Structure formats: structure tokens, C-alpha cells
């Protein structure tokens, strides 16, 4: 047996050879969670390459190989005993890069193919460098041969390929572009593997067991602590008791590790990763002869900065009111990414380089940077890099607060100016971006700007975000919107475009009472509100498009006054960023789905005509042909760019799983609305309408109150038969061993069908969330999006099994393309005995899969 460190390129390049995954291996099963982590590691390595750092590679894991019984002297074949998930994933990533650059760099695409993916002169199965198990082989081969249309429905293999295609489009972000060839180099020459090569007589399964028999690992903080005190033979006991123990007692192990990392960043290391903390600090100490005095100095400085760090974690420890208020808002924003800059400011203040008022002013720039970017829908993927670079890039020749203002205003920071902020407040669907607590904080700050003489205690108030014009607009709302519709836009399109904009949103504690009612009824409730913004809405005679736009302008004035603007004179790319977001969501369209020009326009905060013009003028845009008219037809003005690039549009749509009705329109059940599109690029837990199960009421009076509220709302909108069917469903679920969590909700109350420890809902799992209808009938939301990151339903075949069973209910027809979203069906369907019985069996199946963690 031989074991050596190698790279993917060294393993697969060279003469023709093949790596065969044995029949007994499980099929390819990496899901979004593993793919995201790998992509993060790849991008880190790409950035290190860009910076010229050739030393810090990333260890990906082991690959155990054994000679194949089909081995030939001129064509080596290896059995992949362990590591097939890694090798398959890297191969699919390279195939995605090849296809991403194929139009612009055909020669380079062919090079990638021949160096890593195929044996050029071999045919049949021998053509492939990697040969997966039989179950995965057809789809893997199709991707390597690039023999199918862009969108394929092939399980985990196709999902992984599509993931990398999406991420490569995302990597073209104007704020932080990544070169595809540098990503290729990171994959092939920066991800290290340990290749264990067995001889014919070796017990390869024993090797596999020993490699995977891992115990509890020491943290980076543990390793560094042990190293430090090993270097303090004389003063270690005194330093430990005086400085280290108080520090360790005041912070958790994770917080201590974060402080150690921040210490490196503050000392100018703007590239160090937390997982490399121990190695980086050890290298610093070992560059020269380090004395005990220097080690003591490091620990004393860590102790001093620990007191500053605790103020970020617990703002109430800050003495100055203005700085404390800023820290509280950033803490509420959950802005841990800004810690390097915040620590720098507190550190400089302690050294007398700025006073508390200047510290608060500097922190207001950080808050504005975050808030303006969120309102203007600037992706957050480069925030770590921006703030980690602050200590090393802050100008020396200007005061600290002014220097930070200047630094954050620099080119490629994308801090939106007043004009862009005003435009996005008017047009962007604010409710669909950022996290719910961030959206709530923006509205809270806007309310505070009215400086009410008796301000509300926001910490005690149970406020949620309310749509004044409701998300589900009844006939009275549609009639009013018809009066405002112009330029060929109908009332429904106008509603879709404006419902989620900031001008239509407010805060209220009476969300369920406001619900879906006409504006006249809402006026009375809003007029009695303690919030100034609600009283101003109530004073308006009607609430249509003009009124929403006027309020947006008023809020924009306040936002511009609240959150300072960047300095002038920097280059920007505001519109290209909007189109980049459109490109990203188009690339993420699941197999078997389509969307409309109006839906895409509402999602990015644009107009349908502008969307059509952009799609028509952008060459080779992924999935542009899947944007149809609102009635599911190919637009009369659609043409391939360049001409003839895609053939017959209906044939391409059919190949992508789109069904057609008798009149030739795309199946409306497969259409993705603007809200659906938002889910495609939203992380689990960030979406606007999903109540966090961690906020569910558990046992006791609180649950009884929320349960009662849930059924009161249900009874107000559904028939007695539906209400009784829902009661029976919840009883059946509890008899299966589940429990019911009732959430406060962001729009209305809800009922979660939970499994897991009743008291730790954040660690549980739930297949359905039930919502009262608010004027449109109650619904059961199938939470495929959440299940995709919760074991065992990270396995797409299990989620597909749940979908198939639900579709057996009469009246339920959820398309396969919504398997990553949160589709709904009407609770009134449960009035039928047959449907109730089928759903009970489905929920029993779900529970059994969870208890067996995926066992068929």
C-alpha cells in the first residue's frame, strides 16, 4: 500500500486511464450543502491565486484506489474504493467550466475536456476518465459528452452540474468578478488529496474504515492555547491565571477563536481564514526567535481586546450612548461580517485616535453601507473580503472616520448613492430581499425618524411587516388598480410589481386583523396605531399605485437623511447588477418550469418591456427562451440571439419538461411567479413569508393562545368541514409522534407539523406548514426548500417521493420543477375522505423516512 499527497490534475492527467466506481458503492449523493462548502473552498483558493499566495492549498480528503480486475498494461483502470463523491463532483465542476467558456474559448474548452474528462482515443465506456456506478452513468456520460440541452432532470448528477453552472454565472458579479480559468486552476492544482493506492492483496475496506474513523477534533483555539503555554515554561501559570482564564471565562470557545482570528486581521493579515488560525499564528511566532516576553505580550493584548470584543457581542457593556446605539443596531442586523472594522474603531478609540462621537459617526457609515446595499439588492457574497481588508487598507493620512468613509466609497465596493437608493425604494421588491429581521429594522429606523414625542418600545412590541395593499388582492383592490394601470400594464401586473415595494409596507401589531381587507377597513385600524407611519397611511383617501409611489418618495427622503451616502466620484454599475441578478435566477430555473416577462420584471424591480428588450439583445443567455408571455405563449418578438442558436422554441421547452395545454400554452402549473423566483436565489430561512420554526410557541398558555388564533383565522375564511378536516389532520400528526408548533408569523399565524425534540424546534424537521387563507382559503405549504438542507431529505429522491405521494391527492398537481421551492395546495381538498386518508399515509411515510434517516 502507498499513500501520497497529490492534486486532482496529477491524479487524472497524463496517459489514458480510468477510475471506476464499483457496483457496491452508493450512487452520487452530494447535495447543496456539500456543494456550497466546496464552492466556498474553491473561491478561497482562486482568491489566493489572484493575490499571488502559492503556499496555502486546501486539503479536500482522501481517495482510496485499488487495481481493477479489468486493468491493462497500456490502459490502467482503478477501482475507487473511497472518494467517488469528490472525484465525481470535481469532474462535473470542470464540465461546467468547459461549457461556460465554450462559446468564447472553444480551444480552451477542448483542452479541459481532454486533460481531465475524457480519453480522446477511446470509445464506449473507456472514453471517460471517471466511470460512475451504473445508476449514475447515463446522466454523467451525457454531461461529459454535452449531448443534452442545457437543462436536464437527472437527479443529483444533474443538480450538481446545474449548481456549478449557476455559480459560474454568479462569479461574473461586477463587484467581485472571478476568472473561470483561475477557478479551473484552483480545482485542479489547489485542492490536495491523499491518494492511497492498494496492491491486489490489500484489504481495501479496512483502509477505508481506518480513514473514516475520526474522533473529536481539537478546535483552533485549543491548538493555539496549547502551543502558547508550551512556550511559557517559566511564567505560564501566572499568565494563565491573570490573563487567559478571565478571558476564557468571559467568552465561549467559538467566540475566543473568533477573537484570535480578529487579532490576526487587526495586525494586517487580510487573507487569513478562521480554519487556518492556528497555523497562521504559529508561523508568525516561528519566523524568528520568539521570547517568553513576546508570547506574554500576545496574550495580554488578546486579553485587552477581549474586553472590546465583548461590546460587539453584548452592546449593553458599551458606556457611550451613541456608540451603544450603533452597536445595538449592527447586532440586530447580525452583522458579524463587520467585526474587523468595528474592532478597529474600538481599538483606535482606546488608543485615543478618535473620540466616541467620531466612533459613532464611523459606525454609521458601516450601517449605511449594509442597509443601502440590502435595499438596492447588492449581493452579500463579497462582504467578508471587504471588511476583512479594512484594517490593512484604512488610509493613514486622514482621520479614522473619514478614512473609513473614503475606503467604503472606493470603486467596486458598490455602496449605492442617493439616486440609486431612491430608485430602488420606488421599484425594487424590498420584501423579497435580505433577512426578515433586517427588513424589519429598516422599517423601524424609518418610523423612528418621525421622532414621535412618545416613541414606541420596539423591543417589547410584537410588530410584524404588513402589506397595505395585500399580497392576495381581492376584487375591490383589482378594480382600484385598474384605474392606475397604464402603458399596456393590467391591474394584476401592477399588483405584482408594486406589492413588495417599500412604499407598500409598514409595521403593525394587528397584522391578522388587517389581513386581506379593503383599504377603508384598514384605515380605521391604522388610524389608531401608535406608529406615525401608519397614521399617515390612514390619512390617505385611497391606496393605489400613485399613493404607493408617493409614500416611497417620502421614505426615500428619510432613508437618504438616515443613512449617509458614499463619497462622490466613484464608478458604478447599478443597472448591470440588476441584469446580473436576472441572469442568475434564469440559470437557476428548475427543470420543468417557466416564467413570464412580468414575473421576471417584478422580481428585479423593472418593467416587462425592458426585460424583453434585454433578453432579445443578450447573446446566449441561459434559459432566456423559458421566459414567456403571461398566458404561456412564446412572444411574437422572441428571437434567438444569435439567430438560429437554439432551433425550435417549443421543442426546446418540451425537452426541458414543459407541458402544453390543448390551446398550445405552457402549463400554468409549471409557471414560477416573482415570489417563486425569489426563492431560487434565497438561502433557507431567509424567505419573506416563512415563519421561523425556532419562534414557534411550545407548551403552555402561549401555544393555546396561538393555536386558538390559528383556528379563529381559519374559521373566518374556510368552511366548517375544512376546519374539522384540519383539526383531524393535526390530531393524526400527533398520534404519529409529531407535535404542532404555532408561529407568530410575518404575515399571519401558522401551524407547523414538527418532528424532533419539542423544545428545540430549530433542530427539528417539518413537511408542511398550514396557513389560514386571509380571504382566499387556507393552504398547506410543502416546504421542499427547507427539506433540501435537512437530513435525510437532502436526498432528492426522497423529496421526489414526497411529491409523488402528495400528487396522488385529488386536486393536487405539483410539478417536478417546484421540488426546490415551497408549493401549496388548498386545505379545502381535505374535506374529501379519500384525500385525508392519502395524506395521513404520506405523513406516516415521511415520519418513517425521518426516523430511519432515509432508509427505504
mmCIF file of N, CA, C and O in Angstrom, residues 742-781:
data_model
loop_
_atom_site.group_PDB
_atom_site.id
_atom_site.type_symbol
_atom_site.label_atom_id
_atom_site.label_comp_id
_atom_site.label_asym_id
_atom_site.label_seq_id
_atom_site.Cartn_x
_atom_site.Cartn_y
_atom_site.Cartn_z
ATOM 1 N N UNK A 742 -47.058 26.550 16.672
ATOM 2 C CA UNK A 742 -47.828 27.667 16.113
ATOM 3 C C UNK A 742 -46.961 28.912 16.129
ATOM 4 O O UNK A 742 -46.510 29.363 17.183
ATOM 5 N N UNK A 743 -46.716 29.490 14.951
ATOM 6 C CA UNK A 743 -45.832 30.638 14.851
ATOM 7 C C UNK A 743 -46.582 31.949 14.856
ATOM 8 O O UNK A 743 -47.753 32.030 14.482
ATOM 9 N N UNK A 744 -45.878 33.014 15.293
ATOM 10 C CA UNK A 744 -46.448 34.358 15.218
ATOM 11 C C UNK A 744 -46.565 34.778 13.767
ATOM 12 O O UNK A 744 -47.508 35.425 13.346
ATOM 13 N N UNK A 745 -45.577 34.386 12.961
ATOM 14 C CA UNK A 745 -45.645 34.636 11.524
ATOM 15 C C UNK A 745 -45.309 36.064 11.164
ATOM 16 O O UNK A 745 -45.445 36.986 11.956
ATOM 17 N N UNK A 746 -44.889 36.234 9.921
ATOM 18 C CA UNK A 746 -44.620 37.563 9.403
ATOM 19 C C UNK A 746 -45.840 38.151 8.695
ATOM 20 O O UNK A 746 -45.911 39.347 8.471
ATOM 21 N N UNK A 747 -46.780 37.307 8.284
ATOM 22 C CA UNK A 747 -47.983 37.792 7.633
ATOM 23 C C UNK A 747 -49.224 37.389 8.413
ATOM 24 O O UNK A 747 -50.132 38.160 8.624
ATOM 25 N N UNK A 748 -49.262 36.153 8.862
ATOM 26 C CA UNK A 748 -50.390 35.646 9.636
ATOM 27 C C UNK A 748 -49.861 34.544 10.528
ATOM 28 O O UNK A 748 -48.663 34.248 10.516
ATOM 29 N N UNK A 749 -50.722 33.932 11.314
ATOM 30 C CA UNK A 749 -50.257 32.827 12.135
ATOM 31 C C UNK A 749 -50.161 31.573 11.276
ATOM 32 O O UNK A 749 -50.503 31.583 10.100
ATOM 33 N N UNK A 750 -49.688 30.487 11.864
ATOM 34 C CA UNK A 750 -49.415 29.283 11.079
ATOM 35 C C UNK A 750 -49.338 28.088 12.013
ATOM 36 O O UNK A 750 -49.273 28.235 13.230
ATOM 37 N N UNK A 751 -49.343 26.904 11.423
ATOM 38 C CA UNK A 751 -49.192 25.665 12.183
ATOM 39 C C UNK A 751 -48.155 24.801 11.482
ATOM 40 O O UNK A 751 -48.297 24.495 10.294
ATOM 41 N N UNK A 752 -47.096 24.434 12.207
ATOM 42 C CA UNK A 752 -46.038 23.593 11.680
ATOM 43 C C UNK A 752 -46.246 22.162 12.149
ATOM 44 O O UNK A 752 -46.448 21.916 13.338
ATOM 45 N N UNK A 753 -46.164 21.200 11.239
ATOM 46 C CA UNK A 753 -46.214 19.792 11.591
ATOM 47 C C UNK A 753 -44.783 19.339 11.856
ATOM 48 O O UNK A 753 -44.030 19.017 10.937
ATOM 49 N N UNK A 754 -44.380 19.342 13.132
ATOM 50 C CA UNK A 754 -42.980 19.181 13.508
ATOM 51 C C UNK A 754 -42.671 17.758 13.966
ATOM 52 O O UNK A 754 -43.485 17.087 14.588
ATOM 53 N N UNK A 755 -41.431 17.343 13.646
ATOM 54 C CA UNK A 755 -40.819 16.158 14.233
ATOM 55 C C UNK A 755 -39.538 16.598 14.910
ATOM 56 O O UNK A 755 -38.906 17.566 14.495
ATOM 57 N N UNK A 756 -39.126 15.864 15.942
ATOM 58 C CA UNK A 756 -37.910 16.237 16.648
ATOM 59 C C UNK A 756 -38.219 16.621 18.071
ATOM 60 O O UNK A 756 -39.353 16.478 18.555
ATOM 61 N N UNK A 757 -37.216 17.147 18.739
ATOM 62 C CA UNK A 757 -37.357 17.481 20.148
ATOM 63 C C UNK A 757 -38.267 18.683 20.316
ATOM 64 O O UNK A 757 -37.980 19.771 19.814
ATOM 65 N N UNK A 758 -39.375 18.523 21.021
ATOM 66 C CA UNK A 758 -40.336 19.601 21.233
ATOM 67 C C UNK A 758 -39.795 20.546 22.288
ATOM 68 O O UNK A 758 -40.036 20.425 23.457
ATOM 69 N N UNK A 759 -39.116 21.524 21.899
ATOM 70 C CA UNK A 759 -38.435 22.423 22.818
ATOM 71 C C UNK A 759 -37.164 22.919 22.169
ATOM 72 O O UNK A 759 -36.549 23.860 22.619
ATOM 73 N N UNK A 760 -36.790 22.271 21.094
ATOM 74 C CA UNK A 760 -35.659 22.710 20.294
ATOM 75 C C UNK A 760 -36.077 22.681 18.829
ATOM 76 O O UNK A 760 -35.542 21.931 18.033
ATOM 77 N N UNK A 761 -37.102 23.489 18.443
ATOM 78 C CA UNK A 761 -37.651 23.398 17.097
ATOM 79 C C UNK A 761 -36.635 23.694 16.010
ATOM 80 O O UNK A 761 -36.777 23.224 14.897
ATOM 81 N N UNK A 762 -35.613 24.458 16.307
ATOM 82 C CA UNK A 762 -34.607 24.745 15.292
ATOM 83 C C UNK A 762 -33.874 23.504 14.826
ATOM 84 O O UNK A 762 -33.267 23.494 13.773
ATOM 85 N N UNK A 763 -33.941 22.416 15.654
ATOM 86 C CA UNK A 763 -33.248 21.191 15.281
ATOM 87 C C UNK A 763 -34.205 20.163 14.677
ATOM 88 O O UNK A 763 -33.825 19.044 14.383
ATOM 89 N N UNK A 764 -35.494 20.536 14.520
ATOM 90 C CA UNK A 764 -36.476 19.600 14.025
ATOM 91 C C UNK A 764 -36.635 19.675 12.524
ATOM 92 O O UNK A 764 -35.875 20.318 11.803
ATOM 93 N N UNK A 765 -37.662 18.978 12.053
ATOM 94 C CA UNK A 765 -37.970 18.936 10.628
ATOM 95 C C UNK A 765 -39.474 18.960 10.491
ATOM 96 O O UNK A 765 -40.194 18.500 11.390
ATOM 97 N N UNK A 766 -39.988 19.517 9.397
ATOM 98 C CA UNK A 766 -41.434 19.587 9.212
ATOM 99 C C UNK A 766 -41.743 19.494 7.717
ATOM 100 O O UNK A 766 -41.074 20.100 6.904
ATOM 101 N N UNK A 767 -42.760 18.690 7.352
ATOM 102 C CA UNK A 767 -43.096 18.541 5.940
ATOM 103 C C UNK A 767 -44.063 19.598 5.423
ATOM 104 O O UNK A 767 -44.021 19.963 4.256
ATOM 105 N N UNK A 768 -44.955 20.079 6.311
ATOM 106 C CA UNK A 768 -45.999 21.006 5.889
ATOM 107 C C UNK A 768 -46.105 22.160 6.881
ATOM 108 O O UNK A 768 -45.903 21.981 8.083
ATOM 109 N N UNK A 769 -46.453 23.329 6.355
ATOM 110 C CA UNK A 769 -46.858 24.469 7.178
ATOM 111 C C UNK A 769 -48.258 24.868 6.717
ATOM 112 O O UNK A 769 -48.482 25.060 5.518
ATOM 113 N N UNK A 770 -49.179 24.983 7.651
ATOM 114 C CA UNK A 770 -50.559 25.330 7.328
ATOM 115 C C UNK A 770 -50.784 26.814 7.614
ATOM 116 O O UNK A 770 -50.373 27.334 8.653
ATOM 117 N N UNK A 771 -51.460 27.495 6.673
ATOM 118 C CA UNK A 771 -51.739 28.918 6.816
ATOM 119 C C UNK A 771 -53.228 29.178 6.635
ATOM 120 O O UNK A 771 -53.850 28.625 5.711
ATOM 121 N N UNK A 772 -53.845 30.009 7.492
ATOM 122 C CA UNK A 772 -55.196 30.474 7.199
ATOM 123 C C UNK A 772 -55.192 31.288 5.908
ATOM 124 O O UNK A 772 -54.144 31.794 5.493
ATOM 125 N N UNK A 773 -56.373 31.447 5.313
ATOM 126 C CA UNK A 773 -56.386 31.998 3.963
ATOM 127 C C UNK A 773 -56.360 33.491 3.829
ATOM 128 O O UNK A 773 -55.963 34.005 2.793
ATOM 129 N N UNK A 774 -56.798 34.257 4.854
ATOM 130 C CA UNK A 774 -56.855 35.715 4.738
ATOM 131 C C UNK A 774 -57.641 36.139 3.501
ATOM 132 O O UNK A 774 -57.188 36.970 2.718
ATOM 133 N N UNK A 775 -58.801 35.516 3.287
ATOM 134 C CA UNK A 775 -59.648 35.913 2.183
ATOM 135 C C UNK A 775 -59.560 35.028 0.965
ATOM 136 O O UNK A 775 -60.321 35.212 0.014
ATOM 137 N N UNK A 776 -58.671 34.056 0.945
ATOM 138 C CA UNK A 776 -58.513 33.220 -0.255
ATOM 139 C C UNK A 776 -58.518 31.736 0.066
ATOM 140 O O UNK A 776 -58.213 30.913 -0.789
ATOM 141 N N UNK A 777 -58.843 31.344 1.284
ATOM 142 C CA UNK A 777 -58.874 29.935 1.658
ATOM 143 C C UNK A 777 -57.527 29.472 2.187
ATOM 144 O O UNK A 777 -56.469 29.878 1.700
ATOM 145 N N UNK A 778 -57.567 28.637 3.224
ATOM 146 C CA UNK A 778 -56.333 28.162 3.842
ATOM 147 C C UNK A 778 -55.519 27.286 2.904
ATOM 148 O O UNK A 778 -56.052 26.651 1.988
ATOM 149 N N UNK A 779 -54.206 27.250 3.136
ATOM 150 C CA UNK A 779 -53.307 26.478 2.282
ATOM 151 C C UNK A 779 -52.350 25.658 3.127
ATOM 152 O O UNK A 779 -52.026 26.002 4.257
ATOM 153 N N UNK A 780 -51.892 24.553 2.528
ATOM 154 C CA UNK A 780 -50.821 23.735 3.101
ATOM 155 C C UNK A 780 -49.587 23.930 2.236
ATOM 156 O O UNK A 780 -49.608 23.621 1.048
ATOM 157 N N UNK A 781 -48.549 24.476 2.819
ATOM 158 C CA UNK A 781 -47.306 24.733 2.091
ATOM 159 C C UNK A 781 -46.370 23.543 2.269
ATOM 160 O O UNK A 781 -46.071 23.147 3.397
#
